[in-house]
Short mmCIF file of C-alpha atoms in Angstrom, two decimals:
data_model
loop_
_atom_site.label_atom_id
_atom_site.label_comp_id
_atom_site.label_asym_id
_atom_site.label_seq_id
_atom_site.Cartn_x
_atom_site.Cartn_y
_atom_site.Cartn_z
CA MET A 14 0.23 0.21 -0.29
CA SER A 15 1.71 3.53 -0.87
CA THR A 16 1.82 5.50 1.60
CA ILE A 17 -0.21 8.46 0.56
CA VAL A 18 -2.89 5.43 1.08
CA SER A 19 -2.60 4.73 4.11
CA VAL A 20 -2.50 8.21 5.37
CA LEU A 21 -5.76 9.40 3.49
CA LEU A 22 -7.27 5.41 4.69
CA PRO A 23 -8.53 7.37 8.29
CA VAL A 24 -10.12 10.14 6.18
CA LEU A 25 -12.02 8.09 3.82
CA LEU A 26 -13.01 6.07 6.68
CA ALA A 27 -14.26 8.97 8.74
CA LEU A 28 -15.95 10.52 5.51
CA THR A 29 -17.96 6.74 4.86
CA VAL A 30 -19.37 6.40 8.54
CA SER A 31 -19.84 10.23 8.64
CA CYS A 32 -22.73 10.85 10.88
CA ASN A 33 -25.02 13.14 8.87
CA ALA A 34 -26.97 10.02 7.60
CA GLY A 35 -29.73 10.47 5.29
CA ALA A 36 -33.40 9.30 5.47
CA ALA A 37 -34.48 5.61 4.86
CA GLU A 38 -35.56 6.25 1.34
CA LEU A 39 -33.05 7.12 -1.15
CA SER A 40 -33.33 10.38 -2.69
CA CYS A 41 -31.21 10.29 -5.19
CA LYS A 42 -33.09 8.36 -8.31
CA THR A 43 -30.56 9.17 -11.35
CA LEU A 44 -26.94 9.00 -11.08
CA THR A 45 -25.23 10.94 -13.77
CA VAL A 46 -21.48 9.19 -14.38
CA SER A 47 -18.34 9.52 -16.62
CA GLY A 48 -14.86 8.57 -16.01
CA ASN A 49 -11.66 8.37 -18.14
CA PRO A 50 -12.98 7.67 -21.86
CA GLU A 51 -9.21 6.06 -22.66
CA TYR A 52 -9.24 3.32 -20.40
CA PRO A 53 -10.50 0.13 -22.18
CA PRO A 54 -11.56 -2.80 -20.87
CA LEU A 55 -12.67 -0.49 -17.54
CA LEU A 56 -13.93 2.48 -19.53
CA TRP A 57 -14.52 3.48 -23.47
CA GLU A 58 -16.84 5.57 -25.41
CA ASP A 59 -19.25 3.61 -26.89
CA SER A 60 -19.18 3.33 -30.69
CA ARG A 61 -22.79 2.54 -31.25
CA ALA A 62 -24.04 5.79 -28.42
CA PRO A 63 -20.94 8.39 -28.63
CA GLU A 64 -22.26 10.29 -25.80
CA GLN A 65 -21.55 7.24 -23.34
CA LEU A 66 -19.26 5.34 -22.09
CA THR A 67 -19.24 1.62 -21.30
CA GLY A 68 -16.72 -1.27 -19.71
CA ALA A 69 -16.08 -3.23 -16.80
CA ALA A 70 -16.62 -0.40 -14.24
CA ILE A 71 -19.77 0.56 -15.68
CA ALA A 72 -20.78 -3.05 -15.52
CA LEU A 73 -19.96 -2.77 -11.95
CA LEU A 74 -21.12 -0.09 -11.18
CA GLN A 75 -24.89 -0.71 -12.97
CA GLU A 76 -25.05 -4.26 -10.73
CA ILE A 77 -24.52 -2.50 -7.32
CA LEU A 78 -27.25 0.56 -8.51
CA GLU A 79 -29.64 -2.19 -9.55
CA PRO A 80 -31.04 -3.23 -6.54
CA LEU A 81 -31.17 0.26 -4.93
CA GLY A 82 -33.90 1.37 -7.94
CA VAL A 83 -31.66 3.89 -9.21
CA LYS A 84 -31.04 5.02 -12.70
CA LEU A 85 -27.24 4.49 -14.06
CA GLU A 86 -26.95 8.09 -16.50
CA VAL A 87 -23.45 7.68 -18.15
CA ARG A 88 -21.91 10.41 -20.18
CA SER A 89 -18.68 10.58 -22.50
CA LEU A 90 -17.57 13.93 -22.05
CA GLY A 91 -14.13 13.94 -24.97
CA SER A 92 -11.45 13.62 -22.23
CA TRP A 93 -10.57 13.11 -18.44
CA ALA A 94 -9.91 16.22 -17.74
CA ARG A 95 -12.94 17.62 -18.19
CA VAL A 96 -14.60 14.50 -16.52
CA GLN A 97 -12.51 15.57 -13.47
CA ARG A 98 -13.64 19.56 -13.66
CA LEU A 99 -17.07 18.70 -13.95
CA ALA A 100 -17.02 16.71 -11.37
CA ARG A 101 -15.16 19.27 -9.26
CA VAL A 102 -18.23 21.71 -9.82
CA GLY A 103 -20.59 19.25 -9.01
CA GLU A 104 -22.45 18.93 -13.05
CA LEU A 105 -21.39 15.02 -12.54
CA ASP A 106 -21.93 12.99 -9.17
CA MET A 107 -19.77 10.77 -9.80
CA ILE A 108 -16.03 9.36 -11.57
CA ALA A 109 -16.19 6.09 -12.38
CA GLY A 110 -12.63 5.13 -11.19
CA ALA A 111 -9.75 7.59 -10.17
CA PHE A 112 -6.37 7.02 -8.03
CA ILE A 113 -6.35 9.10 -4.62
CA THR A 114 -4.65 12.10 -4.54
CA SER A 115 -4.55 15.83 -2.14
CA GLU A 116 -6.04 17.49 -4.88
CA ARG A 117 -8.77 15.42 -5.43
CA ILE A 118 -9.88 14.57 -2.33
CA ARG A 119 -10.34 18.22 -1.85
CA HIS A 120 -14.05 18.19 -4.11
CA MET A 121 -14.65 14.22 -3.71
CA ASP A 122 -15.32 11.79 -1.17
CA TYR A 123 -13.76 7.59 -2.14
CA LEU A 124 -16.02 4.84 -1.63
CA LEU A 125 -14.27 1.85 0.35
CA PRO A 126 -13.21 -0.48 -0.63
CA PRO A 127 -11.29 0.31 -4.05
CA PHE A 128 -12.57 -1.68 -6.75
CA THR A 129 -9.24 -2.65 -8.67
CA HIS A 130 -5.48 -2.27 -7.79
CA LEU A 131 -3.91 -0.91 -11.30
CA PRO A 132 -0.32 -0.77 -11.75
CA THR A 133 1.47 1.56 -13.89
CA ALA A 134 4.07 0.85 -16.24
CA VAL A 135 7.23 2.54 -18.33
CA TRP A 136 6.07 1.45 -22.04
CA VAL A 137 8.65 2.04 -24.75
CA PRO A 138 9.20 1.06 -28.13
CA LYS A 139 11.27 -2.84 -27.93
CA SER A 140 13.50 -0.74 -30.23
CA GLN A 141 14.37 1.60 -26.87
CA VAL A 142 14.44 -0.29 -24.01
CA PHE A 143 16.15 0.94 -21.24
CA ASP A 144 17.46 0.03 -17.66
CA TYR A 145 14.65 1.36 -15.28
CA ARG A 146 14.76 0.33 -11.65
CA HIS A 147 13.32 3.25 -9.77
CA TRP A 148 12.23 6.10 -10.39
CA PRO A 149 15.16 8.65 -10.71
CA ASP A 150 16.31 5.87 -14.56
CA LEU A 151 13.35 8.48 -16.14
CA LYS A 152 15.97 11.52 -15.70
CA GLY A 153 16.82 13.61 -18.30
CA LYS A 154 13.98 11.48 -20.77
CA GLN A 155 10.98 12.49 -22.29
CA GLY A 156 7.65 11.06 -20.96
CA SER A 157 4.01 10.98 -22.10
CA THR A 158 0.79 10.67 -21.11
CA LEU A 159 -2.75 12.05 -20.66
CA ILE A 160 -3.34 15.16 -19.89
CA ASN A 161 -4.21 15.52 -15.91
CA ASN A 162 -3.31 11.57 -14.92
CA SER A 163 -2.37 10.74 -11.92
CA PHE A 164 -0.62 7.63 -11.14
CA GLY A 165 -0.46 8.40 -7.43
CA GLN A 166 0.69 10.69 -5.07
CA GLY A 167 4.06 9.59 -4.41
CA PHE A 168 5.10 9.92 -7.94
CA ASP A 169 3.11 12.97 -9.24
CA ARG A 170 4.97 14.88 -6.36
CA TYR A 171 8.15 13.52 -7.87
CA ALA A 172 7.66 13.51 -11.69
CA GLU A 173 6.64 17.24 -10.90
CA LYS A 174 9.75 18.07 -9.76
CA HIS A 175 12.28 16.05 -11.55
CA LEU A 176 10.92 14.40 -14.47
CA GLU A 177 10.16 15.72 -18.07
CA ILE A 178 6.42 14.66 -19.21
CA VAL A 179 4.02 15.89 -21.72
CA GLY A 180 0.33 15.36 -21.40
CA VAL A 181 -1.72 15.09 -24.57
CA ARG A 182 -5.09 14.24 -25.47
CA THR A 183 -5.64 10.52 -25.92
CA ILE A 184 -2.70 7.72 -24.89
CA GLU A 185 -2.78 6.63 -29.03
CA GLN A 186 -0.95 10.22 -29.41
CA SER A 187 1.80 9.01 -26.70
CA PHE A 188 2.44 5.66 -28.02
CA GLU A 189 2.54 7.52 -31.74
CA MET A 190 5.14 9.64 -30.25
CA ALA A 191 7.30 6.91 -28.93
CA LEU A 192 7.12 5.36 -32.00
CA ALA A 193 8.34 8.94 -34.02
CA GLY A 194 11.34 9.04 -31.17
CA ARG A 195 9.72 12.19 -30.08
CA VAL A 196 8.99 10.51 -26.68
CA ASP A 197 11.55 8.29 -24.87
CA TYR A 198 8.59 6.30 -23.04
CA VAL A 199 4.86 6.11 -22.20
CA LEU A 200 3.46 6.11 -18.73
CA TYR A 201 -0.10 4.24 -18.71
CA GLU A 202 -1.25 1.41 -16.75
CA ARG A 203 -0.55 -2.18 -16.91
CA LEU A 204 -4.02 -3.39 -18.41
CA GLN A 205 -4.99 -0.81 -19.89
CA GLY A 206 -1.30 -0.19 -22.00
CA GLN A 207 -2.15 -3.86 -23.18
CA VAL A 208 -5.42 -3.92 -24.54
CA LYS A 209 -4.85 -0.87 -26.38
CA LEU A 210 -2.23 -1.64 -28.15
CA GLN A 211 -3.15 -4.70 -29.06
CA ARG A 212 -6.43 -2.29 -30.46
CA MET A 213 -3.95 0.10 -32.58
CA GLY A 214 -2.08 -3.50 -33.37
CA LEU A 215 1.21 -2.04 -32.20
CA ALA A 216 1.04 -4.77 -29.48
CA GLU A 217 4.53 -6.17 -30.64
CA GLU A 218 6.22 -3.09 -30.92
CA PHE A 219 5.81 -1.46 -27.97
CA VAL A 220 7.00 -3.33 -23.87
CA SER A 221 6.48 -2.36 -20.44
CA LEU A 222 9.58 -2.50 -18.63
CA ASP A 223 9.18 -5.33 -15.49
CA VAL A 224 8.60 -2.71 -12.06
CA PRO A 225 5.72 -0.19 -12.00
CA VAL A 226 6.07 2.91 -10.54
CA SER A 227 3.11 2.88 -8.51
CA ASN A 228 0.84 -0.21 -7.76
CA GLU A 229 -2.81 2.52 -7.11
CA GLY A 230 -6.39 2.08 -5.71
CA LEU A 231 -8.89 2.90 -7.89
CA PHE A 232 -11.99 4.16 -6.51
CA PHE A 233 -15.96 4.97 -7.29
CA THR A 234 -15.59 9.22 -6.76
CA PHE A 235 -18.47 11.55 -5.30
CA SER A 236 -17.62 14.67 -6.24
CA LYS A 237 -18.99 16.62 -3.28
CA ASN A 238 -21.04 18.89 -4.88
CA SER A 239 -23.36 16.41 -5.46
CA LYS A 240 -26.57 16.17 -4.58
CA CYS A 241 -26.66 11.65 -4.64
CA ASN A 242 -23.80 12.37 -1.95
CA THR A 243 -25.87 11.11 1.28
CA PHE A 244 -24.26 8.97 3.84
CA GLU A 245 -27.40 6.78 3.25
CA PHE A 246 -26.39 6.68 -0.47
CA ARG A 247 -23.13 6.27 0.42
CA GLU A 248 -23.47 3.36 2.91
CA ARG A 249 -25.57 0.90 0.42
CA ILE A 250 -23.18 1.53 -2.26
CA ALA A 251 -20.26 0.42 -0.25
CA ASP A 252 -21.81 -2.84 1.07
CA ARG A 253 -22.92 -3.93 -2.34
CA LEU A 254 -19.20 -2.94 -3.87
CA TYR A 255 -17.66 -4.39 -1.18
CA THR A 256 -20.14 -8.14 -1.61
CA LEU A 257 -18.99 -7.95 -5.33
CA VAL A 258 -15.49 -7.32 -5.60
CA ASP A 259 -14.51 -10.13 -2.71
CA ALA A 260 -16.61 -12.57 -5.40
CA GLY A 261 -14.13 -11.71 -7.62
CA ARG A 262 -17.23 -10.30 -10.15
CA LEU A 263 -14.78 -7.63 -11.10
CA ASP A 264 -12.52 -9.88 -12.85
CA GLU A 265 -15.34 -11.59 -14.73
CA LEU A 266 -16.02 -8.51 -16.17
CA VAL A 267 -12.87 -7.77 -16.95
CA ILE A 268 -12.65 -10.82 -19.62
CA GLU A 269 -16.07 -10.03 -21.04
CA TYR A 270 -15.73 -6.60 -21.81
CA THR A 271 -11.52 -6.81 -22.83
CA ALA A 272 -13.31 -9.25 -25.49
CA ARG A 273 -15.74 -7.32 -26.28
CA TYR A 274 -13.21 -3.72 -27.02
CA MET A 275 -11.36 -6.44 -28.99
CA SER A 276 -14.29 -6.72 -31.13
CA LEU A 277 -14.96 -3.75 -32.16
CA GLN A 278 -14.76 -2.41 -36.27
CA PRO A 279 -11.21 -0.18 -36.19
#
């Protein structure tokens, strides 16, 4: 467990057991949700309904909400940066997948437990492999990832002070920049990177270096400005979330939605 998670978990637990309990009946009838559209098989834009997201995270959330009688409204908002901005001001109720950072925790309440843990890899073209054992090995090299992406508080702070990482709108751009020699490496979660590269037809061109830069818990988060963000609702979601995660349901959904994503027409 990372240092930031161990420090913030007591805070998150306090939020979850807040004494401001809501009424017995849920007042939230529709939950508006979005997330990172560059995150298959957990999240991606549905080609059949371009204004919506699909994926294993959405399917898991649907299974959580269905017995509670709450309608799920999923929106695709174009970029991960925009999703975070709209959640901050309360135009979204929930983000379906976010790592913990001190900045985000100021405007989002995190639901325990995390629904998965994701290692973030250093991806490089096979012809440009370099020795990497810890963060300082990235000094003097140019990296790329999504705009406003986080890989855990510890790495984010180190990167801000010591590393050169350019943010782009889509991760495909990052991989293409690496192939063209414009950057030395791409930072991206290992699971999502494998799926994206297979989809791009570049799985044989890249390799993820052995040591991850981080391994962070991924959470459902409520906007602090959401009208649906009540103790009662958080408690019911958390109970269902724990049951499904403990039963291994997300693992089953990841397999199912990986196959769905790979079957899409280019």
